[in-house]
Amino acid sequence: MAGLFITFEGLDGSGKSTQLERVASNLERRGIDHIVTREPGGTPFADLLRELFLRREAAQVDGVVELMLVFASRRQHLIEVIEPAVAAGAVVLCDRFTDSTYAYQGGGRGVSRGVIAEADRLATSCRAPDRTLFFELSPEEAQRRRRGGAADRIDRESLAFYRQVHEAYDRRIAAEPERFRVIDATASIDDVARAVEAALGDLLRPLSQAAGA
Ligand code: TMP
């Protein structure tokens, strides 16, 4: 039986990575085969691209150059890690995927949706996750939460940039409501974790039963 491909999306500071770790611990406890990975990155080569991508020295990077870097990383990650794991029946928990490109390079940098779709066709044949959790937080609150943390090249972008990123996410969710589950990220970590569990229950329950958990 094929596994599942589940992605976690949201603004920097939305708490999605903490929640991803929680889901991984739950799967571990229930004996469900899974992997945790992230984008950009996820393979040794893709991690090198990630490092380049996030370096603060590279402040002036063109949006299409960013697009090509994230899709180069994504294709390698998909071929080397994600598809083999799904084919082997594992649950892949991935921190960001192509929705981030529509949000950041599309909304944030202004790269057109047509260009992104074309790159997506070339790099991934438009591979879509089975489910995507979007951690909803206002750009203002996300910025407040990011203060004090170590800021990479993208974290340092303006509030106006993050407003555009947020709007682009909203357009993705409106276009594919059946794939997305929107989680209120303003709640406490435990309440958000409960909402995440509810949002994945229908997909994970059959696997729990198969694992005898
Ligand atoms: P992270 O901090 O959630 O690991 O993500 C790294 C940064 O990369 C984050 O600010 C969002 C950005 N990013 C893009 O701009 N485009 C993409 O396609 C991806 C996957 C991430």
GROMACS .gro file of N, CA, C and O and ligand atoms in nm, residues 12 16 39-40 50 53-54 70 74 95-97 100-101 104-105 152 154, ligand 1:
model
   93
   12ASP      N    1   0.668   3.217   0.824
   12ASP     CA    2   0.776   3.194   0.920
   12ASP      C    3   0.726   3.245   1.056
   12ASP      O    4   0.678   3.358   1.066
   16LYS      N    5   0.458   2.580   1.261
   16LYS     CA    6   0.432   2.457   1.186
   16LYS      C    7   0.537   2.350   1.213
   16LYS      O    8   0.505   2.232   1.218
   39GLU      N    9   1.176   2.151   0.315
   39GLU     CA   10   1.223   2.220   0.194
   39GLU      C   11   1.249   2.367   0.224
   39GLU      O   12   1.180   2.424   0.308
   40PRO      N   13   1.341   2.436   0.154
   40PRO     CA   14   1.435   2.369   0.065
   40PRO      C   15   1.524   2.276   0.147
   40PRO      O   16   1.550   2.302   0.264
   50ARG      N   17   1.985   2.481   0.002
   50ARG     CA   18   1.914   2.553   0.109
   50ARG      C   19   2.006   2.656   0.175
   50ARG      O   20   1.967   2.769   0.201
   53PHE      N   21   2.051   2.942  -0.045
   53PHE     CA   22   1.925   3.014  -0.057
   53PHE      C   23   1.900   3.107   0.062
   53PHE      O   24   1.849   3.217   0.047
   54LEU      N   25   1.937   3.059   0.181
   54LEU     CA   26   1.903   3.135   0.302
   54LEU      C   27   2.013   3.228   0.352
   54LEU      O   28   1.993   3.303   0.446
   70VAL      N   29   1.480   2.674  -0.565
   70VAL     CA   30   1.391   2.591  -0.483
   70VAL      C   31   1.339   2.471  -0.563
   70VAL      O   32   1.325   2.362  -0.507
   74ARG      N   33   1.391   2.086  -0.488
   74ARG     CA   34   1.268   2.004  -0.477
   74ARG      C   35   1.276   1.879  -0.564
   74ARG      O   36   1.235   1.771  -0.521
   95ASP      N   37   0.804   1.967   0.580
   95ASP     CA   38   0.794   2.107   0.621
   95ASP      C   39   0.814   2.192   0.496
   95ASP      O   40   0.927   2.207   0.450
   96ARG      N   41   0.705   2.240   0.439
   96ARG     CA   42   0.700   2.320   0.314
   96ARG      C   43   0.718   2.234   0.190
   96ARG      O   44   0.789   2.135   0.190
   97PHE      N   45   0.651   2.282   0.082
   97PHE     CA   46   0.665   2.222  -0.051
   97PHE      C   47   0.625   2.330  -0.152
   97PHE      O   48   0.643   2.450  -0.125
  100SER      N   49   0.475   2.680  -0.085
  100SER     CA   50   0.565   2.787  -0.038
  100SER      C   51   0.621   2.867  -0.155
  100SER      O   52   0.644   2.987  -0.143
  101THR      N   53   0.642   2.800  -0.268
  101THR     CA   54   0.696   2.872  -0.384
  101THR      C   55   0.592   2.967  -0.441
  101THR      O   56   0.623   3.082  -0.476
  104TYR      N   57   0.589   3.251  -0.160
  104TYR     CA   58   0.706   3.339  -0.142
  104TYR      C   59   0.759   3.395  -0.274
  104TYR      O   60   0.779   3.515  -0.286
  105GLN      N   61   0.783   3.309  -0.372
  105GLN     CA   62   0.834   3.360  -0.499
  105GLN      C   63   0.719   3.425  -0.579
  105GLN      O   64   0.740   3.526  -0.646
  152ASP      N   65   1.714   3.443   0.899
  152ASP     CA   66   1.781   3.413   0.773
  152ASP      C   67   1.741   3.520   0.670
  152ASP      O   68   1.671   3.617   0.702
  154ILE      N   69   1.524   3.534   0.432
  154ILE     CA   70   1.381   3.557   0.408
  154ILE      C   71   1.312   3.613   0.532
  154ILE      O   72   1.227   3.702   0.522
  214TMP     P1   73   1.184   2.733   0.693
  214TMP     O1   74   1.239   2.847   0.772
  214TMP     O2   75   1.037   2.712   0.716
  214TMP     O3   76   1.266   2.608   0.699
  214TMP     O4   77   1.188   2.778   0.538
  214TMP     C1   78   1.294   2.838   0.481
  214TMP     C2   79   1.256   2.967   0.412
  214TMP     O5   80   1.252   2.943   0.271
  214TMP     C3   81   1.123   3.027   0.450
  214TMP     O6   82   1.143   3.165   0.479
  214TMP     C4   83   1.038   3.014   0.325
  214TMP     C5   84   1.140   3.006   0.215
  214TMP     N1   85   1.097   2.928   0.098
  214TMP     C6   86   1.073   2.991  -0.023
  214TMP     O7   87   1.090   3.113  -0.034
  214TMP     N2   88   1.033   2.917  -0.130
  214TMP     C7   89   1.012   2.780  -0.123
  214TMP     O8   90   0.974   2.718  -0.221
  214TMP     C8   91   1.038   2.716   0.004
  214TMP     C9   92   1.020   2.568   0.017
  214TMP    C10   93   1.079   2.794   0.111
   0.00000   0.00000   0.00000
